[in-house]
Short mmCIF file of C-alpha atoms and ligand atoms in Angstrom, two decimals:
data_model
loop_
_atom_site.label_atom_id
_atom_site.label_comp_id
_atom_site.label_asym_id
_atom_site.label_seq_id
_atom_site.Cartn_x
_atom_site.Cartn_y
_atom_site.Cartn_z
CA MET A 437 172.58 129.25 108.34
CA LYS A 438 171.94 128.36 111.98
CA ILE A 439 173.89 125.43 113.43
CA LEU A 440 173.25 123.83 116.83
CA VAL A 441 176.35 122.27 118.37
CA THR A 442 175.36 120.08 121.32
CA GLY A 443 178.13 119.29 123.81
CA GLY A 444 179.71 122.58 122.69
CA ALA A 445 181.50 123.13 126.00
CA GLY A 446 183.29 119.78 125.77
CA PHE A 447 186.61 118.89 124.13
CA ILE A 448 185.64 118.29 120.49
CA GLY A 449 182.41 120.34 120.51
CA GLY A 450 184.36 123.33 121.88
CA ASN A 451 187.07 123.01 119.23
CA PHE A 452 184.34 122.68 116.59
CA CYS A 453 182.71 125.93 117.79
CA HIS A 454 186.08 127.75 117.54
CA PHE A 455 186.56 126.39 114.02
CA MET A 456 183.06 127.17 112.71
CA VAL A 457 182.77 130.63 114.29
CA SER A 458 185.99 131.72 112.63
CA LYS A 459 185.36 130.00 109.27
CA TYR A 460 181.74 131.12 108.80
CA PRO A 461 181.22 134.70 110.00
CA ASN A 462 177.79 134.75 108.34
CA TYR A 463 176.50 131.64 110.12
CA LYS A 464 175.02 131.60 113.60
CA ILE A 465 176.69 128.94 115.76
CA ILE A 466 174.74 128.01 118.89
CA ALA A 467 176.41 125.80 121.49
CA LEU A 468 174.17 123.86 123.85
CA ASP A 469 175.68 122.10 126.86
CA ALA A 470 174.47 120.79 130.22
CA LEU A 471 177.86 121.68 131.73
CA THR A 472 178.39 118.29 133.35
CA TYR A 473 181.77 117.65 135.02
CA ALA A 474 183.22 117.46 131.45
CA GLY A 475 181.74 120.69 130.15
CA ASN A 476 183.64 123.90 130.73
CA LEU A 477 182.68 127.43 129.73
CA GLU A 478 186.34 128.49 129.77
CA THR A 479 186.78 126.33 126.66
CA LEU A 480 184.39 128.68 124.87
CA GLU A 481 186.08 131.90 126.04
CA PRO A 482 187.74 132.57 122.64
CA VAL A 483 184.31 132.70 120.93
CA MET A 484 181.94 133.74 123.70
CA LEU A 485 181.76 137.41 122.67
CA LYS A 486 181.66 136.83 118.90
CA GLU A 487 178.52 138.10 117.21
CA ASN A 488 177.91 134.88 115.33
CA PHE A 489 178.04 132.75 118.51
CA LYS A 490 175.67 132.04 121.38
CA PHE A 491 175.85 129.65 124.35
CA ILE A 492 172.79 128.03 125.92
CA LYS A 493 172.90 125.86 129.04
CA GLY A 494 170.56 122.88 128.75
CA ASP A 495 170.17 119.13 128.85
CA ILE A 496 169.53 117.15 125.64
CA THR A 497 167.41 114.65 127.60
CA ASP A 498 164.99 117.38 128.69
CA ARG A 499 162.32 116.88 125.99
CA ARG A 500 160.19 119.91 126.78
CA PHE A 501 163.16 122.27 126.91
CA ILE A 502 164.64 120.88 123.68
CA PHE A 503 161.33 121.09 121.80
CA GLU A 504 160.84 124.71 122.88
CA LEU A 505 164.42 125.60 121.91
CA PHE A 506 164.04 124.05 118.45
CA GLU A 507 160.69 125.82 117.89
CA LEU A 508 162.26 129.13 118.86
CA GLU A 509 165.56 128.88 116.99
CA LYS A 510 164.57 126.89 113.86
CA PHE A 511 168.01 125.32 113.36
CA ASP A 512 169.18 124.37 109.85
CA ILE A 513 171.78 121.86 111.03
CA VAL A 514 172.23 119.95 114.31
CA VAL A 515 175.62 118.43 115.17
CA ASN A 516 175.30 116.15 118.19
CA PHE A 517 178.53 115.92 120.20
CA ALA A 518 176.78 115.83 123.59
CA ALA A 519 177.59 112.59 125.36
CA GLU A 520 179.08 110.88 128.35
CA SER A 521 182.40 110.03 126.74
CA HIS A 522 184.75 108.29 129.20
CA VAL A 523 184.97 104.49 128.94
CA ASP A 524 186.21 104.03 132.53
CA ARG A 525 183.27 105.99 133.94
CA SER A 526 180.86 103.84 131.88
CA ILE A 527 182.32 100.75 133.53
CA GLU A 528 181.71 102.24 136.99
CA ASN A 529 178.23 103.65 136.25
CA PRO A 530 176.58 102.74 132.92
CA GLU A 531 173.18 104.34 133.61
CA ILE A 532 173.91 107.97 132.72
CA PHE A 533 175.52 106.75 129.46
CA ILE A 534 172.27 105.06 128.43
CA LYS A 535 170.25 108.16 129.32
CA THR A 536 172.42 110.82 127.68
CA ASN A 537 173.86 108.95 124.72
CA ILE A 538 170.73 107.06 123.61
CA LEU A 539 167.66 108.87 124.97
CA GLY A 540 169.26 112.30 124.48
CA THR A 541 169.90 111.48 120.81
CA GLN A 542 166.28 110.40 120.40
CA VAL A 543 164.98 113.67 121.89
CA LEU A 544 167.19 115.69 119.52
CA MET A 545 166.00 113.68 116.51
CA ASP A 546 162.31 114.07 117.46
CA ALA A 547 162.78 117.84 117.80
CA SER A 548 164.67 117.89 114.46
CA LEU A 549 161.79 116.13 112.70
CA ASN A 550 159.29 118.43 114.37
CA THR A 551 161.01 121.56 113.03
CA ASN A 552 162.23 120.20 109.66
CA VAL A 553 165.96 120.44 110.38
CA ASN A 554 167.90 120.02 107.09
CA ARG A 555 170.66 117.86 108.53
CA PHE A 556 171.06 115.93 111.79
CA HIS A 557 174.67 114.88 112.19
CA GLN A 558 175.53 112.27 114.82
CA VAL A 559 179.12 112.33 116.09
CA SER A 560 179.88 108.68 116.73
CA THR A 561 183.04 106.74 117.41
CA ASP A 562 185.22 103.95 116.01
CA GLU A 563 184.58 102.11 119.29
CA VAL A 564 181.24 100.89 117.88
CA TYR A 565 183.27 98.42 115.76
CA GLY A 566 184.83 96.72 118.81
CA ASP A 567 188.54 96.05 118.46
CA LEU A 568 191.14 94.58 116.09
CA PRO A 569 193.91 92.07 116.88
CA LEU A 570 197.41 93.40 117.58
CA ASP A 571 199.09 90.93 115.22
CA ASP A 572 197.38 91.84 111.92
CA PRO A 573 198.24 95.47 111.07
CA ALA A 574 196.53 95.23 107.65
CA LEU A 575 193.09 94.92 109.30
CA LEU A 576 191.22 98.24 109.50
CA PHE A 577 187.67 99.31 110.40
CA THR A 578 185.62 100.21 107.32
CA GLU A 579 182.07 101.58 107.32
CA ASN A 580 180.92 98.00 106.63
CA THR A 581 182.65 96.45 109.64
CA PRO A 582 179.88 94.95 111.82
CA ILE A 583 179.06 96.68 115.09
CA SER A 584 180.49 94.73 118.03
CA THR A 585 180.85 96.71 121.23
CA SER A 586 182.92 96.14 124.37
CA SER A 587 182.03 98.76 127.00
CA PRO A 588 178.76 100.31 128.15
CA TYR A 589 180.05 103.54 126.54
CA SER A 590 180.56 101.98 123.11
CA ALA A 591 177.28 100.04 123.39
CA SER A 592 175.42 103.28 124.12
CA LYS A 593 177.04 105.01 121.12
CA ALA A 594 176.26 102.03 118.86
CA SER A 595 172.64 102.00 120.08
CA ALA A 596 172.35 105.69 119.21
CA ASP A 597 173.79 105.00 115.73
CA LEU A 598 171.17 102.30 115.12
CA LEU A 599 168.43 104.65 116.27
CA VAL A 600 169.70 107.39 113.94
CA GLN A 601 169.68 104.92 111.03
CA ALA A 602 166.14 103.82 111.97
CA TYR A 603 164.94 107.45 112.00
CA PHE A 604 166.37 107.84 108.48
CA LYS A 605 164.63 104.75 107.15
CA THR A 606 161.32 105.14 108.97
CA PHE A 607 160.86 108.90 109.31
CA LYS A 608 163.19 110.14 106.52
CA LEU A 609 165.26 112.16 109.01
CA PRO A 610 168.03 113.76 106.88
CA MET A 611 170.91 112.39 108.90
CA SER A 612 174.59 111.50 108.63
CA ILE A 613 176.93 109.71 111.04
CA SER A 614 180.69 110.03 111.49
CA ARG A 615 182.82 107.48 113.33
CA CYS A 616 186.15 108.90 114.39
CA SER A 617 189.24 107.48 116.04
CA ASN A 618 190.89 108.87 119.21
CA ASN A 619 191.23 112.65 119.19
CA TYR A 620 193.92 114.71 120.91
CA GLY A 621 194.63 118.44 121.10
CA PRO A 622 193.77 121.54 123.16
CA TYR A 623 190.97 121.58 125.76
CA HIS A 624 191.01 117.77 126.22
CA PHE A 625 189.66 116.84 129.67
CA PRO A 626 192.48 115.46 131.87
CA GLU A 627 190.83 112.10 132.56
CA LYS A 628 191.72 110.79 129.06
CA LEU A 629 195.14 109.25 128.32
CA ILE A 630 197.05 112.14 126.69
CA PRO A 631 195.96 115.10 128.85
CA LEU A 632 196.10 112.98 132.04
CA MET A 633 199.67 111.91 131.30
CA ILE A 634 200.73 115.49 130.49
CA LYS A 635 199.09 116.81 133.67
CA ASN A 636 200.64 114.10 135.87
CA ALA A 637 204.10 114.42 134.34
CA LEU A 638 204.05 118.19 134.82
CA THR A 639 203.31 117.71 138.53
CA ASN A 640 205.71 114.73 138.92
CA GLN A 641 202.82 112.35 139.73
CA THR A 642 202.88 108.73 138.52
CA LEU A 643 201.62 107.92 135.00
CA PRO A 644 199.18 104.97 135.30
CA ILE A 645 199.35 102.69 132.25
CA TYR A 646 196.75 99.93 132.02
CA GLY A 647 198.12 96.40 131.53
CA LYS A 648 201.38 96.31 129.57
CA GLY A 649 200.72 99.51 127.60
CA ASP A 650 200.64 97.64 124.30
CA ASN A 651 197.05 98.55 123.34
CA VAL A 652 196.99 100.59 120.14
CA ARG A 653 194.96 103.71 119.31
CA ASP A 654 194.78 105.60 115.98
CA TRP A 655 195.31 109.27 116.97
CA LEU A 656 193.77 112.20 115.10
CA HIS A 657 194.27 115.88 115.95
CA VAL A 658 190.94 117.44 116.92
CA TYR A 659 191.38 120.12 114.22
CA ASP A 660 191.28 117.40 111.56
CA HIS A 661 188.10 115.95 113.10
CA CYS A 662 186.49 119.42 112.84
CA THR A 663 187.39 119.81 109.15
CA ALA A 664 185.92 116.36 108.45
CA ILE A 665 182.59 117.16 110.14
CA ASP A 666 182.45 120.53 108.36
CA LEU A 667 182.76 118.68 105.03
CA ILE A 668 180.18 116.04 105.94
CA ILE A 669 177.47 118.50 107.02
CA HIS A 670 177.96 120.59 103.86
CA LYS A 671 178.77 117.99 101.20
CA GLY A 672 178.19 114.54 102.71
CA LYS A 673 175.29 112.44 101.46
CA VAL A 674 172.20 112.10 103.61
CA GLY A 675 171.86 108.62 105.11
CA GLU A 676 175.61 107.89 104.97
CA ILE A 677 178.22 106.88 107.52
CA TYR A 678 181.77 108.26 107.22
CA ASN A 679 184.81 106.90 109.05
CA ILE A 680 187.40 109.50 110.14
CA GLY A 681 190.91 108.56 111.23
CA GLY A 682 194.49 109.67 111.13
CA GLN A 683 196.53 106.54 110.30
CA ASN A 684 198.64 107.46 113.33
CA GLU A 685 198.69 104.19 115.25
CA ARG A 686 200.71 104.16 118.46
CA THR A 687 200.82 101.89 121.52
CA ASN A 688 199.87 103.62 124.76
CA LEU A 689 203.44 103.13 126.02
CA GLU A 690 204.83 104.85 122.91
CA VAL A 691 202.48 107.81 123.45
CA VAL A 692 203.46 108.15 127.12
CA ASN A 693 207.18 107.94 126.29
CA ILE A 694 206.81 110.72 123.67
CA ILE A 695 205.11 112.93 126.30
CA LEU A 696 207.84 112.23 128.89
CA LYS A 697 210.55 113.05 126.35
CA GLU A 698 208.81 116.26 125.30
CA LEU A 699 208.55 117.37 128.95
CA ASN A 700 212.04 116.14 129.83
CA LYS A 701 210.65 113.89 132.60
CA PRO A 702 212.00 110.45 133.66
CA GLN A 703 210.47 107.10 132.60
CA SER A 704 210.47 106.16 136.28
CA LEU A 705 207.20 108.12 136.58
CA ILE A 706 205.46 105.31 134.63
CA LYS A 707 203.44 102.90 136.76
CA PHE A 708 201.81 99.82 135.22
CA VAL A 709 198.39 99.34 136.86
CA SER A 710 195.51 96.84 136.57
CA ASP A 711 194.08 96.57 133.08
CA ARG A 712 190.75 98.16 132.07
CA LYS A 713 187.90 95.59 132.07
CA GLY A 714 187.06 94.55 128.49
CA HIS A 715 190.01 96.66 127.25
CA ASP A 716 189.90 96.99 123.43
CA LEU A 717 193.25 95.95 121.93
CA ARG A 718 193.55 98.05 118.81
CA TYR A 719 191.57 100.64 116.84
CA ALA A 720 192.53 101.53 113.27
CA ILE A 721 190.37 103.40 110.78
CA ASP A 722 190.12 103.09 107.01
CA ALA A 723 189.15 106.67 106.05
CA SER A 724 189.27 106.14 102.29
CA LYS A 725 185.53 106.87 101.81
CA ILE A 726 185.62 110.43 103.21
CA LYS A 727 188.92 111.06 101.41
CA SER A 728 187.71 109.95 98.00
CA GLU A 729 184.07 111.16 98.18
CA LEU A 730 184.54 114.47 100.01
CA GLY A 731 188.24 115.23 99.48
CA TRP A 732 189.06 115.28 103.23
CA LYS A 733 192.75 115.29 104.11
CA PRO A 734 194.13 115.55 107.66
CA ILE A 735 196.93 118.09 108.07
CA TYR A 736 198.49 116.90 111.34
CA ASP A 737 201.15 114.24 111.61
CA PHE A 738 201.06 112.78 115.15
CA ASP A 739 204.69 113.65 115.99
CA ILE A 740 204.02 117.34 115.22
CA GLY A 741 200.49 117.41 116.69
CA ILE A 742 201.60 115.96 120.02
CA LYS A 743 204.37 118.59 120.33
CA HIS A 744 201.77 121.35 119.75
CA THR A 745 199.47 119.72 122.29
CA VAL A 746 202.13 119.44 125.02
CA LYS A 747 203.04 123.08 124.38
CA TRP A 748 199.36 124.08 124.68
CA TYR A 749 199.07 122.36 128.07
CA LEU A 750 202.29 124.01 129.26
CA GLU A 751 200.90 127.41 128.31
CA ASN A 752 197.38 126.75 129.63
CA GLN A 753 197.92 125.17 133.04
CA LYS A 754 195.31 127.57 134.45
CA TRP A 755 192.65 125.93 132.24
CA VAL A 756 193.57 122.50 133.66
CA ASN A 757 193.79 123.69 137.26
CA ASN A 758 190.38 125.37 137.06
CA ILE A 759 188.58 122.19 136.03
CA ILE A 760 190.11 119.90 138.59
CA SER A 761 187.12 120.09 140.91
CA GLY A 762 186.00 118.01 143.88
CA GLU A 763 184.14 115.60 141.58
CA TYR A 764 187.25 115.12 139.45
CA ILE A 765 189.41 114.34 142.46
CA ARG A 766 186.83 111.89 143.87
CA PHE A 767 186.65 109.91 140.58
CA MET A 768 190.44 109.85 140.19
CA GLU A 769 191.03 108.63 143.75
CA LYS A 770 188.37 105.90 143.50
CA HIS A 771 189.36 104.75 140.00
CA TYR A 772 193.14 104.58 140.46
CA SER A 773 193.17 103.30 144.07
P1 NAD B 1868 183.54 115.45 126.32
O1 NAD B 1868 183.19 114.56 127.44
O2 NAD B 1868 184.77 116.29 126.40
O3 NAD B 1868 182.32 116.45 126.01
C1 NAD B 1868 180.99 116.06 126.08
C2 NAD B 1868 180.17 117.31 126.36
O4 NAD B 1868 178.78 116.94 126.40
C3 NAD B 1868 180.46 117.98 127.72
O5 NAD B 1868 180.66 119.36 127.55
C4 NAD B 1868 179.22 117.70 128.55
O6 NAD B 1868 178.93 118.73 129.49
C5 NAD B 1868 178.15 117.61 127.47
N1 NAD B 1868 176.98 116.83 127.91
C6 NAD B 1868 176.98 115.64 128.56
N2 NAD B 1868 175.71 115.27 128.83
C7 NAD B 1868 174.90 116.24 128.30
C8 NAD B 1868 173.50 116.41 128.24
N3 NAD B 1868 172.66 115.52 128.79
N4 NAD B 1868 173.01 117.51 127.62
C9 NAD B 1868 173.84 118.43 127.08
N5 NAD B 1868 175.19 118.32 127.13
C10 NAD B 1868 175.71 117.23 127.73
O7 NAD B 1868 183.59 114.53 125.04
P2 NAD B 1868 184.41 114.67 123.68
O8 NAD B 1868 185.65 113.91 123.79
O9 NAD B 1868 184.44 116.08 123.27
O10 NAD B 1868 183.44 113.85 122.70
C11 NAD B 1868 182.41 114.51 121.98
C12 NAD B 1868 181.68 113.49 121.13
O11 NAD B 1868 182.59 112.90 120.21
C13 NAD B 1868 181.06 112.35 121.91
O12 NAD B 1868 179.81 112.06 121.34
C14 NAD B 1868 182.03 111.19 121.71
O13 NAD B 1868 181.35 109.97 121.76
C15 NAD B 1868 182.55 111.48 120.33
N6 NAD B 1868 183.91 111.01 120.03
C16 NAD B 1868 184.95 111.34 120.85
C17 NAD B 1868 186.25 110.94 120.50
C18 NAD B 1868 187.43 111.30 121.36
O14 NAD B 1868 188.54 110.80 121.10
N7 NAD B 1868 187.31 112.14 122.37
C19 NAD B 1868 186.46 110.20 119.33
C20 NAD B 1868 185.37 109.87 118.53
C21 NAD B 1868 184.11 110.30 118.88
O1 DAU B 1869 188.28 105.80 119.76
C1 DAU B 1869 187.45 106.88 120.08
C2 DAU B 1869 187.25 106.96 121.58
O2 DAU B 1869 188.49 107.37 122.13
C3 DAU B 1869 186.13 107.91 121.98
O3 DAU B 1869 184.91 107.41 121.49
C4 DAU B 1869 186.07 108.07 123.50
O4 DAU B 1869 185.10 109.04 123.85
C5 DAU B 1869 187.42 108.52 123.98
O5 DAU B 1869 187.43 108.62 125.40
C6 DAU B 1869 188.51 107.53 123.53
O6 DAU B 1869 188.36 106.25 124.20
P1 DAU B 1869 189.64 105.44 124.74
O7 DAU B 1869 189.18 104.50 125.77
O8 DAU B 1869 190.46 104.92 123.63
O9 DAU B 1869 190.45 106.69 125.40
P2 DAU B 1869 191.23 106.86 126.79
O10 DAU B 1869 191.96 108.15 126.69
O11 DAU B 1869 190.35 106.64 127.95
O12 DAU B 1869 192.28 105.69 126.73
C7 DAU B 1869 193.20 105.57 125.64
C8 DAU B 1869 194.06 104.34 125.91
O13 DAU B 1869 194.88 104.58 127.06
C9 DAU B 1869 193.25 103.10 126.24
O14 DAU B 1869 193.90 101.97 125.69
C10 DAU B 1869 193.28 103.02 127.77
C11 DAU B 1869 194.64 103.62 128.09
N1 DAU B 1869 194.72 104.32 129.39
C12 DAU B 1869 193.80 105.29 129.66
C13 DAU B 1869 193.83 105.97 130.86
C14 DAU B 1869 192.80 107.03 131.17
C15 DAU B 1869 195.73 104.02 130.29
O15 DAU B 1869 196.59 103.16 130.01
N2 DAU B 1869 195.77 104.69 131.49
C16 DAU B 1869 194.85 105.65 131.81
O16 DAU B 1869 194.94 106.21 132.93
#
């Protein structure tokens, strides 16, 4: 079995490569990544020399390159993680999100049809459903919740989902889609809430919280996202959408306070800053379909997972320091000024 993991040098794609390489010694796992600012080969160090793993640098929007690669490798399964993934960056510059997240997905699907790939799995997000109110905790996103996007990022992911569904109906592409809630865990790029707050607290910099910090996210450890995708690509039905989520809802302020407590840092580091434009209030996933149909069960409780994650960042400060490049500093200074 040959599996292509696009975006394999990113946060979730990298964790997925670690998981699959160790679980399936007889498979060949091939990571493809353009190594944008968010891609990092150091994330793949634990698997780089394994016999059942290979890394290829390349851009999913490069049609000729992708077609040649698919002809050469004859993949059985494609798991598409490759994307521009940061909401704040999509507000500053939507264009690259449209190119990578929509056109890149189309190129991968065309190449999959051309070489008779058995399964094309699109890694989508709960953000395609828009947001939920803060005052009705019983409301959850199901697979039937209508798409209603807020940011250029979520609109690009939703557009890709629609295209994937169209390729299923029109061209019979054997596809599946998963829509997951916010992930956390090792190798998370320090522009996203949890790793940014850990990094800033460790260096006694301020912790910028948008608005009042009362927006809610449903946190899932990245390991549990990997086990869910593994189940979907092996046992999930073609043509189906599966929600994935942890039922670990926390306000942003709660999350930041847990991190400060874990690191023994003062709350005075918190700084409330201007709110994100179009800021989604609350995400919360109903994952009953994947639980009942495929038997998926997350193993991490948030309070334990966040302790492990803080510990990982404490022990891997070199990984963080090595990716804080000139481009990273420029975005951070512009965005938070
Ligand atoms: P990430 O930004 O850490 O990783 C994305 C990877 O894609 C990077 O390594 C980057 O170099 C690569 N990439 C970007 N453009 C590319 C291109 N044109 N060709 C090849 N590679 C390219 O993102 P992540 O958090 O790991 O998210 C992975 C996927 O999961 C995304 O599709 C995202 O929408 C989805 N998702 C993320 C979360 C989350 O909480 N992080 C939750 C649900 C779904
Ligand atoms: O729900 C899944 C999505 O989760 C994924 O599809 C996205 O790729 C991923 O980036 C994430 O999107 P969010 O916008 O929820 O994640 P982010 O870490 O950017 O922000 C989480 C919350 O924290 C959000 O309410 C905004 C807030 N925030 C974020 C940053 C970076 C702050 O208050 N301050 C910050 O500096």
